[in-house]
């Protein structure tokens, strides 16, 4: 029985290691996705969003 117990313990240890690696990889992918979305986000036009005044350009001069 001790050999069987040792084998079960090793198997559970491997399962825990695998789960840990999978969770770290998932977190890494989420962080990369967040950074990618931040870099590719369209700019926010602050003047229009916060009720600022739009300047007129005199292009006919």
PDB file of C-alpha atoms in Angstrom:
ATOM      1  CA  UNK A   1       0.000   0.000   0.000  1.00  0.00           C
ATOM      2  CA  UNK A   2       2.733   2.553   0.652  1.00  0.00           C
ATOM      3  CA  UNK A   3       3.825   2.367  -3.008  1.00  0.00           C
ATOM      4  CA  UNK A   4       0.256   3.009  -4.139  1.00  0.00           C
ATOM      5  CA  UNK A   5      -0.060   5.953  -1.747  1.00  0.00           C
ATOM      6  CA  UNK A   6       3.204   7.400  -3.024  1.00  0.00           C
ATOM      7  CA  UNK A   7       2.053   7.049  -6.627  1.00  0.00           C
ATOM      8  CA  UNK A   8      -1.240   8.775  -5.859  1.00  0.00           C
ATOM      9  CA  UNK A   9       0.598  11.569  -4.078  1.00  0.00           C
ATOM     10  CA  UNK A  10       2.900  12.087  -7.065  1.00  0.00           C
ATOM     11  CA  UNK A  11      -0.055  12.118  -9.446  1.00  0.00           C
ATOM     12  CA  UNK A  12      -1.861  14.732  -7.358  1.00  0.00           C
ATOM     13  CA  UNK A  13       1.320  16.794  -7.250  1.00  0.00           C
ATOM     14  CA  UNK A  14       1.588  16.695 -11.045  1.00  0.00           C
ATOM     15  CA  UNK A  15      -2.053  17.722 -11.377  1.00  0.00           C
ATOM     16  CA  UNK A  16      -1.448  20.685  -9.056  1.00  0.00           C
ATOM     17  CA  UNK A  17       1.640  21.740 -11.027  1.00  0.00           C
ATOM     18  CA  UNK A  18      -0.249  21.484 -14.304  1.00  0.00           C
ATOM     19  CA  UNK A  19      -3.124  23.551 -12.948  1.00  0.00           C
ATOM     20  CA  UNK A  20      -0.701  26.197 -11.671  1.00  0.00           C
ATOM     21  CA  UNK A  21       1.044  26.451 -15.036  1.00  0.00           C
ATOM     22  CA  UNK A  22      -2.298  26.672 -16.842  1.00  0.00           C
ATOM     23  CA  UNK A  23      -3.535  29.432 -14.541  1.00  0.00           C
ATOM     24  CA  UNK A  24      -0.313  31.433 -14.953  1.00  0.00           C
ATOM     25  CA  UNK A  25      -0.520  31.082 -18.741  1.00  0.00           C
ATOM     26  CA  UNK A  26      -4.149  32.224 -18.677  1.00  0.00           C
ATOM     27  CA  UNK A  27      -3.250  35.260 -16.551  1.00  0.00           C
ATOM     28  CA  UNK A  28      -0.373  36.088 -18.903  1.00  0.00           C
ATOM     29  CA  UNK A  29      -2.735  35.928 -21.904  1.00  0.00           C
ATOM     30  CA  UNK A  30      -5.237  38.184 -20.142  1.00  0.00           C
ATOM     31  CA  UNK A  31      -2.519  40.739 -19.391  1.00  0.00           C
ATOM     32  CA  UNK A  32      -1.298  40.704 -22.992  1.00  0.00           C
ATOM     33  CA  UNK A  33      -4.888  41.091 -24.232  1.00  0.00           C
ATOM     34  CA  UNK A  34      -5.424  44.047 -21.891  1.00  0.00           C
ATOM     35  CA  UNK A  35      -2.220  45.719 -23.099  1.00  0.00           C
ATOM     36  CA  UNK A  36      -3.110  45.094 -26.737  1.00  0.00           C
ATOM     37  CA  UNK A  37      -6.567  46.591 -26.300  1.00  0.00           C
ATOM     38  CA  UNK A  38      -5.046  49.621 -24.590  1.00  0.00           C
ATOM     39  CA  UNK A  39      -2.570  50.188 -27.435  1.00  0.00           C
ATOM     40  CA  UNK A  40      -5.138  49.745 -30.200  1.00  0.00           C
ATOM     41  CA  UNK A  41      -7.925  51.751 -28.580  1.00  0.00           C
ATOM     42  CA  UNK A  42      -9.243  54.680 -30.559  1.00  0.00           C
ATOM     43  CA  UNK A  43      -8.365  58.078 -29.106  1.00  0.00           C
ATOM     44  CA  UNK A  44     -10.930  59.805 -26.956  1.00  0.00           C
ATOM     45  CA  UNK A  45     -11.810  63.268 -28.182  1.00  0.00           C
ATOM     46  CA  UNK A  46     -11.789  65.129 -24.908  1.00  0.00           C
ATOM     47  CA  UNK A  47     -13.150  68.412 -26.235  1.00  0.00           C
ATOM     48  CA  UNK A  48     -16.332  66.831 -27.555  1.00  0.00           C
ATOM     49  CA  UNK A  49     -16.735  64.409 -24.685  1.00  0.00           C
ATOM     50  CA  UNK A  50     -16.498  66.973 -21.902  1.00  0.00           C
ATOM     51  CA  UNK A  51     -18.408  69.773 -23.603  1.00  0.00           C
ATOM     52  CA  UNK A  52     -15.367  71.836 -24.537  1.00  0.00           C
ATOM     53  CA  UNK A  53     -15.399  74.458 -27.245  1.00  0.00           C
ATOM     54  CA  UNK A  54     -14.420  73.528 -30.777  1.00  0.00           C
ATOM     55  CA  UNK A  55     -12.194  76.057 -32.503  1.00  0.00           C
ATOM     56  CA  UNK A  56     -13.039  77.168 -36.017  1.00  0.00           C
ATOM     57  CA  UNK A  57     -10.306  77.269 -38.607  1.00  0.00           C
ATOM     58  CA  UNK A  58     -10.301  79.967 -41.258  1.00  0.00           C
ATOM     59  CA  UNK A  59      -9.132  78.033 -44.291  1.00  0.00           C
ATOM     60  CA  UNK A  60     -10.274  80.524 -46.958  1.00  0.00           C
ATOM     61  CA  UNK A  61      -7.573  83.110 -46.110  1.00  0.00           C
TER      62      UNK A  61
END
